[in-house]
Coordinates of C-alpha atoms and ligand atoms in Angstrom, one line a residue:
X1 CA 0.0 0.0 0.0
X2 CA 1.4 3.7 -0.9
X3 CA 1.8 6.4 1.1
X4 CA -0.7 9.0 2.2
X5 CA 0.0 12.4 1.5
X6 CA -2.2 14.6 2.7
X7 CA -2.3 18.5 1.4
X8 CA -3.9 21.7 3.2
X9 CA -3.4 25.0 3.5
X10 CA -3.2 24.4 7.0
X11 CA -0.4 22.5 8.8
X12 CA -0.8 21.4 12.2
X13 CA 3.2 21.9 13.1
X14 CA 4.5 20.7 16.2
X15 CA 5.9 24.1 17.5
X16 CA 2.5 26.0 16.0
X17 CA -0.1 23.3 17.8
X18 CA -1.0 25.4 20.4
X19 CA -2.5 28.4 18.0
X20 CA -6.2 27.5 17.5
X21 CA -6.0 26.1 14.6
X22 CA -9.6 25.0 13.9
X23 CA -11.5 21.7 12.9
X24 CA -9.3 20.8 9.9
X25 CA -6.0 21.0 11.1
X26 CA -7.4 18.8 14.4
X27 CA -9.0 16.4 12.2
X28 CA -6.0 15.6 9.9
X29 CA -3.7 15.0 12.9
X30 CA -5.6 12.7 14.4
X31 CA -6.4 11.1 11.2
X32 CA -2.6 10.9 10.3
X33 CA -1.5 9.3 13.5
X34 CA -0.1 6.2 12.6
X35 CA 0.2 6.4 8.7
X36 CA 4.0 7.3 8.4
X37 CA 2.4 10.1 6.0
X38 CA 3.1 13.1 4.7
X39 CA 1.8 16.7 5.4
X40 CA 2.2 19.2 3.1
X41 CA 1.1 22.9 3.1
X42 CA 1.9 26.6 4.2
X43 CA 4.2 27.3 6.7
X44 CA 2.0 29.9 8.3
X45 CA 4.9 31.8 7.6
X46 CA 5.1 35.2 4.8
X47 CA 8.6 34.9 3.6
X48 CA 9.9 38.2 1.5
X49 CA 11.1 35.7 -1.7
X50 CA 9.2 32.7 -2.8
X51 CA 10.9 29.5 -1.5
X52 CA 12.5 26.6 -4.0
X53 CA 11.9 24.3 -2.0
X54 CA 9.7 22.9 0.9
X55 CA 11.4 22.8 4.2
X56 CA 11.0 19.0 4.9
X57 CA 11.1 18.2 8.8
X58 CA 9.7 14.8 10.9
X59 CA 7.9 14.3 14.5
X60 CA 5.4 12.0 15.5
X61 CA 6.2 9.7 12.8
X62 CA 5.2 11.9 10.0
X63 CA 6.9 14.2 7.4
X64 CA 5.6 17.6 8.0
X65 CA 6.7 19.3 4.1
X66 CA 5.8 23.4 4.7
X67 CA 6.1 26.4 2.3
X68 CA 6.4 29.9 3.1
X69 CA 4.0 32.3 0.7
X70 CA 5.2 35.6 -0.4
X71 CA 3.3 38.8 1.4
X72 CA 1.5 38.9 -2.4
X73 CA 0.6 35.8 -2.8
X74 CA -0.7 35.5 0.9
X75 CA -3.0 38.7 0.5
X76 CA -4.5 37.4 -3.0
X77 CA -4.8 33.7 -2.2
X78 CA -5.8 33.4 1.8
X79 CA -6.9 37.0 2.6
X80 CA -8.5 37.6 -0.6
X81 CA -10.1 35.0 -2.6
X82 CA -10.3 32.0 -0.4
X83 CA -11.2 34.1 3.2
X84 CA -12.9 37.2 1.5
X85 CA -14.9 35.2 -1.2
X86 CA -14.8 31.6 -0.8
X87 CA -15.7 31.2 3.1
X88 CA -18.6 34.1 3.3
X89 CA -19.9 32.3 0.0
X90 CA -19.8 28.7 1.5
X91 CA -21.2 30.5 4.6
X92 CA -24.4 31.9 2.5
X93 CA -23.1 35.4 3.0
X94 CA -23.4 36.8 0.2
X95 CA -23.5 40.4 1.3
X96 CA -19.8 39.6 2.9
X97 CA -18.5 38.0 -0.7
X98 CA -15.3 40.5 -2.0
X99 CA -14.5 38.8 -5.1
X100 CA -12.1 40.8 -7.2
X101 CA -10.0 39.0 -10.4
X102 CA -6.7 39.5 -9.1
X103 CA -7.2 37.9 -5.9
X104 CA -9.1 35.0 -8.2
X105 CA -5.4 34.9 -10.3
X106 CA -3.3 34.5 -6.7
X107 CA -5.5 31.9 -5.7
X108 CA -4.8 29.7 -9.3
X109 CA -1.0 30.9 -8.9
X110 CA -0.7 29.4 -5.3
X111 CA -2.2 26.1 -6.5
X112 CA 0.1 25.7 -9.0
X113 CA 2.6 26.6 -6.8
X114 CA 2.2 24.4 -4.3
X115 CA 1.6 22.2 -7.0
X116 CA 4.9 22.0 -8.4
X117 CA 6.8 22.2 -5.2
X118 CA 4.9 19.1 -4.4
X119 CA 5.7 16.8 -7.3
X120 CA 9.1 15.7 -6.9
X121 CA 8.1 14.1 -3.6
X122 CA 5.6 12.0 -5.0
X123 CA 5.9 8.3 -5.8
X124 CA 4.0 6.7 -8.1
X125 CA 1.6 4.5 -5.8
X126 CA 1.0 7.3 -3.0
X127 CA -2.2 8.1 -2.8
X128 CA -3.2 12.2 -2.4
X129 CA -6.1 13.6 -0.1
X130 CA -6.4 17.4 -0.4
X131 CA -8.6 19.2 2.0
X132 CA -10.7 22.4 2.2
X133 CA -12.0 25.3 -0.4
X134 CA -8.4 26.8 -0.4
X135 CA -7.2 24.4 -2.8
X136 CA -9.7 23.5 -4.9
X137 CA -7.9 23.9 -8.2
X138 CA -5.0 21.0 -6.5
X139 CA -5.7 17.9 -8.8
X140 CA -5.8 20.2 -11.8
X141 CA -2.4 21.8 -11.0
X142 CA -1.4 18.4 -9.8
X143 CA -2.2 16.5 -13.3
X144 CA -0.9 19.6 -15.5
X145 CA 2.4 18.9 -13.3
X146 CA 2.3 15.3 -14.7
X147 CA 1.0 13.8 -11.5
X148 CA -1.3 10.4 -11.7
X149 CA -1.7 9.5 -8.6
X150 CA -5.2 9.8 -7.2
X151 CA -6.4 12.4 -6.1
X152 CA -9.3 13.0 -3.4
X153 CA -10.6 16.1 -2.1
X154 CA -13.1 16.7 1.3
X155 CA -14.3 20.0 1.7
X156 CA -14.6 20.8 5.4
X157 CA -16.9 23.5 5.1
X158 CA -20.7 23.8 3.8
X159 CA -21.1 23.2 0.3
X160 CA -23.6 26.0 -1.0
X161 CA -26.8 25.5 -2.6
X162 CA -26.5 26.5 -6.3
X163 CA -28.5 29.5 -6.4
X164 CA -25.8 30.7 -4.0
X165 CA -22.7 29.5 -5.6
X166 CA -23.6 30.6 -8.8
X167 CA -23.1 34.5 -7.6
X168 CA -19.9 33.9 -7.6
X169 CA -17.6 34.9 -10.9
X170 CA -15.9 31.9 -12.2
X171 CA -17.8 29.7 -9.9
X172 CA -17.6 26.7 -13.3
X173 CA -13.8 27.0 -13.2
X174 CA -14.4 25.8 -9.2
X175 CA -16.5 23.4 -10.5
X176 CA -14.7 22.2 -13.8
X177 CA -11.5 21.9 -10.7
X178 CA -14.1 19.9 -8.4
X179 CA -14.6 17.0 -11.1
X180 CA -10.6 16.2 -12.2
X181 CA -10.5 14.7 -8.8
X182 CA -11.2 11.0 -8.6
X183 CA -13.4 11.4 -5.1
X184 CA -15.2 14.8 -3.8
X185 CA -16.0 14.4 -0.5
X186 CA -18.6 16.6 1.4
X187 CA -19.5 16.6 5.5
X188 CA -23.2 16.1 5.3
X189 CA -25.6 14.8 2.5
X190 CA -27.3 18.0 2.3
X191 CA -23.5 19.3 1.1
X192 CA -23.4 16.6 -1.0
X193 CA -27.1 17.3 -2.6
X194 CA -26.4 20.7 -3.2
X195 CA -23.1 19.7 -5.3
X196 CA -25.1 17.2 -7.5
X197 CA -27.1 20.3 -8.0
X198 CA -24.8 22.3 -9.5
X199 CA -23.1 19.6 -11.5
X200 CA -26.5 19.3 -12.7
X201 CA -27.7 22.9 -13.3
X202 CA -23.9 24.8 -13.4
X203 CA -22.0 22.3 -15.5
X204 CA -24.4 20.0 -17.9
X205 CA -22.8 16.9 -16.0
X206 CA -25.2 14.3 -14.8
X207 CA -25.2 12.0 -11.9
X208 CA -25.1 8.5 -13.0
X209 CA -27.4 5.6 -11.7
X210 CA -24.4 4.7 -9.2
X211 CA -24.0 7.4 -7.7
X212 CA -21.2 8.5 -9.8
X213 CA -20.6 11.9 -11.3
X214 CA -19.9 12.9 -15.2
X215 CA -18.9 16.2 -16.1
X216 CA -16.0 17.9 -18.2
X217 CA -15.6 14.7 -19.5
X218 CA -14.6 13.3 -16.4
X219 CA -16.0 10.8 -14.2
X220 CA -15.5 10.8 -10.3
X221 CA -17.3 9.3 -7.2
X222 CA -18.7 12.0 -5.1
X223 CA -20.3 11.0 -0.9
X224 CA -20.9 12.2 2.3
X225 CA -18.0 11.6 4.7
X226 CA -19.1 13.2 8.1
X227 CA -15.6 14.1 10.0
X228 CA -15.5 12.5 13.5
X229 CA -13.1 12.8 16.6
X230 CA -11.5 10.5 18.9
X231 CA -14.2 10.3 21.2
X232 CA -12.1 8.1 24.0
X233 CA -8.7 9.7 23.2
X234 CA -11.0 13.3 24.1
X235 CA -12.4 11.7 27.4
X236 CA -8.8 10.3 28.2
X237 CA -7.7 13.9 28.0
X238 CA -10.5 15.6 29.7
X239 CA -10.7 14.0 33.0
X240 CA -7.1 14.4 34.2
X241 CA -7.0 17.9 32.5
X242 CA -9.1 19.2 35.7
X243 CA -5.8 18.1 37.9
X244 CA -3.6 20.8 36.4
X245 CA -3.2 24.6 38.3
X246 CA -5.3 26.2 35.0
X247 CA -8.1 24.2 35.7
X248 CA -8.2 24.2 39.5
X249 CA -7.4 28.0 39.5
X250 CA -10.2 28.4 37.0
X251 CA -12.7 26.4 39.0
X252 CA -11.8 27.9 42.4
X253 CA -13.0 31.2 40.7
X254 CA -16.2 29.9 39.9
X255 CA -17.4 29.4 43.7
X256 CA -19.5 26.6 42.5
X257 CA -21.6 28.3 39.5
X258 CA -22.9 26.2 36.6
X259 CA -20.5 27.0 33.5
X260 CA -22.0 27.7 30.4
X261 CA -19.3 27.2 27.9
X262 CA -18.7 28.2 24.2
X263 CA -15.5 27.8 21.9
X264 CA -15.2 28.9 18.4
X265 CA -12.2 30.8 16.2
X266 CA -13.7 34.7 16.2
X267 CA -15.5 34.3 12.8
X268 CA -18.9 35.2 11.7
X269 CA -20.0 32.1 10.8
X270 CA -20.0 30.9 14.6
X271 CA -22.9 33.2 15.2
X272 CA -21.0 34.5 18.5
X273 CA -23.1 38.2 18.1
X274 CA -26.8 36.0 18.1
X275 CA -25.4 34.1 21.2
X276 CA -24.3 36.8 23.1
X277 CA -27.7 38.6 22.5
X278 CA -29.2 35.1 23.5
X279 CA -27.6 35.4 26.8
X280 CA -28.8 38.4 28.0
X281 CA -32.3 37.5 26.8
X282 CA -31.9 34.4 29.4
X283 CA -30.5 36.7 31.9
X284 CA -33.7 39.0 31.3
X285 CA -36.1 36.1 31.2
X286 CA -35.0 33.8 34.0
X287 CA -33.2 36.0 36.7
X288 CA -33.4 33.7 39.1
X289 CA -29.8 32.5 37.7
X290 CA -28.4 35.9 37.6
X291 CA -25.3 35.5 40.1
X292 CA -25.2 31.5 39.9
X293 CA -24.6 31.1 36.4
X294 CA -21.2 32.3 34.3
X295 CA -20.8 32.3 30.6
X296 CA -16.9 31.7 29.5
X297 CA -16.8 32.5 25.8
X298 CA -12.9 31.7 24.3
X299 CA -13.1 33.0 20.9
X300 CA -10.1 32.8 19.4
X301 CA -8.9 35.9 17.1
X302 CA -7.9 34.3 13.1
X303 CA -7.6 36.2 9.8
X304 CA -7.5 39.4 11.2
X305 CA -6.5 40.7 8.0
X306 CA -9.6 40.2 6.4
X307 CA -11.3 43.6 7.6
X308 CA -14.9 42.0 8.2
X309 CA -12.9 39.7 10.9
X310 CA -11.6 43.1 12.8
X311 CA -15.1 44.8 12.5
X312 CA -17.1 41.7 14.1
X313 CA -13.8 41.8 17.0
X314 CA -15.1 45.2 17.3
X315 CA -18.8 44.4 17.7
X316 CA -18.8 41.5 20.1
X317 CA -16.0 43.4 22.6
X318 CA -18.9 46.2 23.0
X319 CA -22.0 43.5 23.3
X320 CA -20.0 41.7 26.0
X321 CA -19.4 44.6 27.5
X322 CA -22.6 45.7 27.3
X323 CA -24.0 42.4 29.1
X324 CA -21.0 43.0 31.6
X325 CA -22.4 46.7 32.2
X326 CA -25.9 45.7 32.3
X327 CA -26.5 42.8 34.6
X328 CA -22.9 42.7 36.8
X329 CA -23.0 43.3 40.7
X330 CA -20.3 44.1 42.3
X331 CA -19.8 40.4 43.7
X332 CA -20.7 38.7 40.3
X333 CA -19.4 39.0 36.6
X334 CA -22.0 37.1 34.5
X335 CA -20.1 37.3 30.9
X336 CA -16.3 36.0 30.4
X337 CA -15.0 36.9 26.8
X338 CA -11.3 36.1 25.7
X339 CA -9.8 36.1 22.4
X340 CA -6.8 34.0 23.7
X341 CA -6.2 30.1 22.7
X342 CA -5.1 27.3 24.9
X343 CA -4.0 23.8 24.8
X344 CA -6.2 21.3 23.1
X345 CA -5.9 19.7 26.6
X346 CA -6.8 22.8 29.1
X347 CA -10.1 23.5 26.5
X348 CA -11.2 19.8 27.0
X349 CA -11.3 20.4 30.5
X350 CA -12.8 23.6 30.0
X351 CA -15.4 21.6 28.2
X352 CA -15.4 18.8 31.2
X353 CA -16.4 21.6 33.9
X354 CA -19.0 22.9 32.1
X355 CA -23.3 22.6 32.6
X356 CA -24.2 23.7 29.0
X357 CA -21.9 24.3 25.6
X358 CA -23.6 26.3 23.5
X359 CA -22.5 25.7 20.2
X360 CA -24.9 27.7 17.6
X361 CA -23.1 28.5 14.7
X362 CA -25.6 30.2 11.6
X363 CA -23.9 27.8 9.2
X364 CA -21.0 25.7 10.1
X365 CA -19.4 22.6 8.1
X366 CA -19.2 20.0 10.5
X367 CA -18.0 21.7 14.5
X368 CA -16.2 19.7 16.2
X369 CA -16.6 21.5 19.0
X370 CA -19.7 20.2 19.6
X371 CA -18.5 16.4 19.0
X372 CA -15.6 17.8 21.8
X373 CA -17.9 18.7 24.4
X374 CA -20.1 15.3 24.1
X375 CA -16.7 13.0 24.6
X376 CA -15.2 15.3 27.4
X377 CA -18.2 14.6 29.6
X378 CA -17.9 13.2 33.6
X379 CA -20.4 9.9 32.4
X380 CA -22.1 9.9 35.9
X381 CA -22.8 13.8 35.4
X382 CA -23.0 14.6 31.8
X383 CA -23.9 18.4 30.8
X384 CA -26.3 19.6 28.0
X385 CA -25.6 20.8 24.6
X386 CA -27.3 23.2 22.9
X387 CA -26.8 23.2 19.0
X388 CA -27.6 24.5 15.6
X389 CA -29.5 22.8 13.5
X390 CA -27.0 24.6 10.7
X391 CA -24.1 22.7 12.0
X392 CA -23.2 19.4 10.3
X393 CA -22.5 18.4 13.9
X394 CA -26.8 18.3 13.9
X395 CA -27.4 15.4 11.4
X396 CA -25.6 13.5 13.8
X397 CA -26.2 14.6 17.5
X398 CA -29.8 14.0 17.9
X399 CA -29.0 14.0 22.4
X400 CA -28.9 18.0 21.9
X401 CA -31.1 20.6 22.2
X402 CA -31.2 22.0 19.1
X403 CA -31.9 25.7 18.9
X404 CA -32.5 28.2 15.6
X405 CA -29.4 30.7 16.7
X406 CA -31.4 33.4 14.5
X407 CA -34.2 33.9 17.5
X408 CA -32.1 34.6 20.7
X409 CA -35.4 33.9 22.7
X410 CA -35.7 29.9 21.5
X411 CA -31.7 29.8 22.6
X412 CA -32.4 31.3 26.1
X413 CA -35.1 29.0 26.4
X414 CA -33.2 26.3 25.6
X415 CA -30.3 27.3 28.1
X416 CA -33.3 27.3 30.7
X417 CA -34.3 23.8 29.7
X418 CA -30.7 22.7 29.7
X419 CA -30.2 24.0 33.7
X420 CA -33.6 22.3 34.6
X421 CA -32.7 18.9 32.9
X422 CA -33.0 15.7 35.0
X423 CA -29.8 14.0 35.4
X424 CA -31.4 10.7 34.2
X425 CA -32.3 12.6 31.1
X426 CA -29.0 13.7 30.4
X427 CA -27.3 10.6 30.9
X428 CA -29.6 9.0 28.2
X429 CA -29.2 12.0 25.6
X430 CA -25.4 12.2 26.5
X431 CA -25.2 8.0 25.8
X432 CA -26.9 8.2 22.6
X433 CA -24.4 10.8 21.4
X434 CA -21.7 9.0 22.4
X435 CA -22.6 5.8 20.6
X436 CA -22.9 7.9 17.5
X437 CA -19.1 9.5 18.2
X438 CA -17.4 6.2 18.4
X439 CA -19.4 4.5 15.9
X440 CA -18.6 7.4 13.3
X441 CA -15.0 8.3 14.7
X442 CA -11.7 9.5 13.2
X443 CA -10.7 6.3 12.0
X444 CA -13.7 5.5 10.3
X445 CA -14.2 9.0 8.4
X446 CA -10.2 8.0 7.3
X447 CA -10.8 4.4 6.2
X448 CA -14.3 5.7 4.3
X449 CA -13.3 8.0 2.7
X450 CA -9.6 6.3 1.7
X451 CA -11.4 3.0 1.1
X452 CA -13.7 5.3 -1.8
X453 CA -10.8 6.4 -2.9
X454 CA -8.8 2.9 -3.5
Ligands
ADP501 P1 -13.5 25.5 12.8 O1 -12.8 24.4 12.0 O2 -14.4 26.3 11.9 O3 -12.5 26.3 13.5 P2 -14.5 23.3 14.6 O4 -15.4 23.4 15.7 O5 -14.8 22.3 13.6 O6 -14.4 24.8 13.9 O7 -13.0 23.0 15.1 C1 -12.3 23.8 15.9 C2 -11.1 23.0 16.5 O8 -10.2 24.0 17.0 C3 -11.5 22.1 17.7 O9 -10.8 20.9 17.6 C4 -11.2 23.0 18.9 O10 -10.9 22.2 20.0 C5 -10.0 23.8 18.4 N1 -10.1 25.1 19.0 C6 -11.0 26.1 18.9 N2 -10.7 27.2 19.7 C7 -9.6 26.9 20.2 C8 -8.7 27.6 21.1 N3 -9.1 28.8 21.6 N4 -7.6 27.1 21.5 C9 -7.2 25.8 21.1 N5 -8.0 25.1 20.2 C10 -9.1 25.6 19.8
F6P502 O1 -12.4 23.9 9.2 C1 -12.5 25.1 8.5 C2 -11.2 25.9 8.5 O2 -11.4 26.9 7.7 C3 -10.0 25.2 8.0 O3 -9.9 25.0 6.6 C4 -9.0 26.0 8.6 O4 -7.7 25.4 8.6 C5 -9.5 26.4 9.9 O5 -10.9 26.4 9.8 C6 -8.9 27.6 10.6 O6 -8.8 28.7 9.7 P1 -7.5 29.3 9.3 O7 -6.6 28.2 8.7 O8 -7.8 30.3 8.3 O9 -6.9 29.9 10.6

């Protein structure tokens, strides 16, 4: 069997781990362990000259294979088309989509770069999973290069309807780059539906009898592969997490209050303004919690160059502060915002210690967040959690409450429903899930989606 090699814009490297570096770059690492593979990607670095070569280092068993982008090519490609255009599309934000041609042109140029600066590592029986919207045009770049390997793809975030997509300049080159992989992989089968779609509508393919996909004169299997976590390597983590002086300091603080927890990278997809506004409605509804109850929000500042990124920083710094000035006494704080990151470890005790996660993103890929909480549970006293039904997470946790984040009201009452929840009830809700996690794990998402792939 060849060797995986696994491409995303994102590398987990071992000295960069502790940034929050978001549902992909957890998923791959835990989906690597134990392939001898190969990572390849950016650096996370912006390098004055573009580099020759990839700096080639190993840890954990794996070859980590990283280049630095030039300050150009990192505006146009990760700033500009992929975070300004692709994400708010994928998102259904259309009024947040800055699509301009030259930032269209970095992104194709990356490709190829990274591309070409991939090929001479390649052997001929390796087989080559890309991931996420950044690198769409990959297998193109990768066969123009001479490459014929195969190739998969899995797109971590949502995969717009057509009507959506469509807006978008250029969107049949994305599409025409979609179908020269062998296998297109989406989170949920909605994702997956909405991709048949546009084959359908955007391309004149078709979708054959067996599920297969023919378009551009190509034909490639396309399926939902949910990502999943390590649901027992999580709860491993989580319980001797709440031994170290962060938690204990932490807990001490809270004076026995119920935690309500959330945990998301500071983007407007998470729909952190909604759940902010949906606290203070449950502190104005039910004030019999006021002063027993706190709310720790860890949002985690990325892409701060993209200027919608700085102006939502902006806007949730004054709502919590708002909350803080509203409803504070002098002996109680009910809101605790920080845009710092912490170890995967120290947030899965976070998640151990806490009543209720709110998790309640307006469109999200897949959260793993949510998947987080559920496997950091105590088993004997599991807490609640509230989701989106927009989250891919929600095709698959059916032991949450799930609440519309676009009416703050139905997510306070939902956070009132989660405090007054029998224990019994939320062992059974919490037991469910956890079937579900282990059943669809890690492992499983790897093999399906490498076993589609052959
Ligand atoms: P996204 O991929 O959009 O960021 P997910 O919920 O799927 O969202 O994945 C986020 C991942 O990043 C999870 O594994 C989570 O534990 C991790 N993470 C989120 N915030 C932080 C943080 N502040 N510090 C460390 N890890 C974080
Ligand atoms: O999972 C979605 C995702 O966009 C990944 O592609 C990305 O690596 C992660 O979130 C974090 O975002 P960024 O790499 O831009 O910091």
């Amino acid at each position: 069997m060849g060797r995986l090699v696994v491409v995303s814009n994102r590398v987990a490297l071992p000295q960069k781990r502790k940034q929050a570096g978001g549902g992909l770059a957890t998923g791959i690492l835990d989906a690597l362990r134990g392939t001898e593979g190969i990572w390849f990607g950016w650096s996370g670095d912006v390098a004055v000259t573009q580099p020759t070569n990839p700096t080639v280092a190993q840890a954990d068993g794996l070859t980590y294979a990283t280049v630095d982008l030039t300050r150009k090519d990192h505006a146009g490609y990760y700033d500009g088309f992929s975070n300004a255009a692709l994400w708010p599309l994928f998102h259904y934000r259309l009024d947040l989509v800055n699509f301009t041609r030259s930032d269209f042109a970095a992104y194709q140029r990356v490709n190829s770069f990274f591309a070409d600066m991939l090929m001479p590592m390649l052997r001929p029986d390796d087989r080559i999973w890309v991931h996420d919207y950044h690198l769409i045009p990959m297998a193109e770049s990768l066969r123009r290069a001479g490459a014929a390997q195969r190739i998969g793809f899995f797109l971590h975030t949502p995969f717009p309807p057509f009507g959506v997509l469509a807006t978008l300049p250029h969107y049949e080159d994305l599409l025409r780059s979609l179908c020269a992989y062998n296998l297109v992989g989406f989170q949920t089968a909605d994702d997956l539906t909405s991709f048949h779609d546009a084959v359908i509508r955007g391309a004149r393919g078709a979708v054959l009898p067996d599920g297969n996909v023919r378009a551009f004169g190509h034909t490639l299997r396309a399926g939902a592969f949910p990502i999943g976590i390590d649901p027992d390597a999580i709860a491993e983590m989580a319980a001797p997490a709440l031994k170290s002086r962060t938690l204990r300091r932490f807990e001490e603080s809270l004076q026995d209050r119920r935690l309500i927890i959330g945990v998301d990278r500071l983007d407007y997809s998470k729909g952190l303004e909604h759940r902010f506004k949906a606290f203070a409605s449950f502190l104005d509804h039910y004030p019999e919690h006021r002063g027993r109850i706190r709310f720790l929000q860890i949002a985690t500042a990325t892409r701060s160059e993209v200027p919608e990124y700085r102006h939502l920083r902006q806007r949730l710094s004054a709502l919590a502060g708002d909350i803080a000035g509203r409803f504070s006494e002098l002996d109680w704080t009910p809101i605790q915002y920080l845009n710092r990151s912490f170890s995967h470890r120290s947030l899965c005790g976070f998640l151990r210690i806490s009543h209720v996660a709110l998790v309640t993103p307006l469109r999200d890929g897949m959260n793993l967040v949510a998947k987080e909480y559920v496997a950091a549970q105590d088993p004997s006293e599991p807490g609640v959690l509230i989701l989106s039904p927009f989250a891919g997470a929600a095709h698959e946790l059916d032991g949450a409450i799930i609440a519309n984040p676009y009416d703050p009201d139905a997510v306070a009452e939902a956070l009132q429903a989660a405090m007054q929840m029998p224990l019994e009830e939320r062992r059974e809700r919490w037991q469910a899930m956890m079937e579900t996690l282990r059943r669809n794990n890690i492992t499983a998402w790897r093999e399906n989606f490498l076993g589609a792939l052959g």
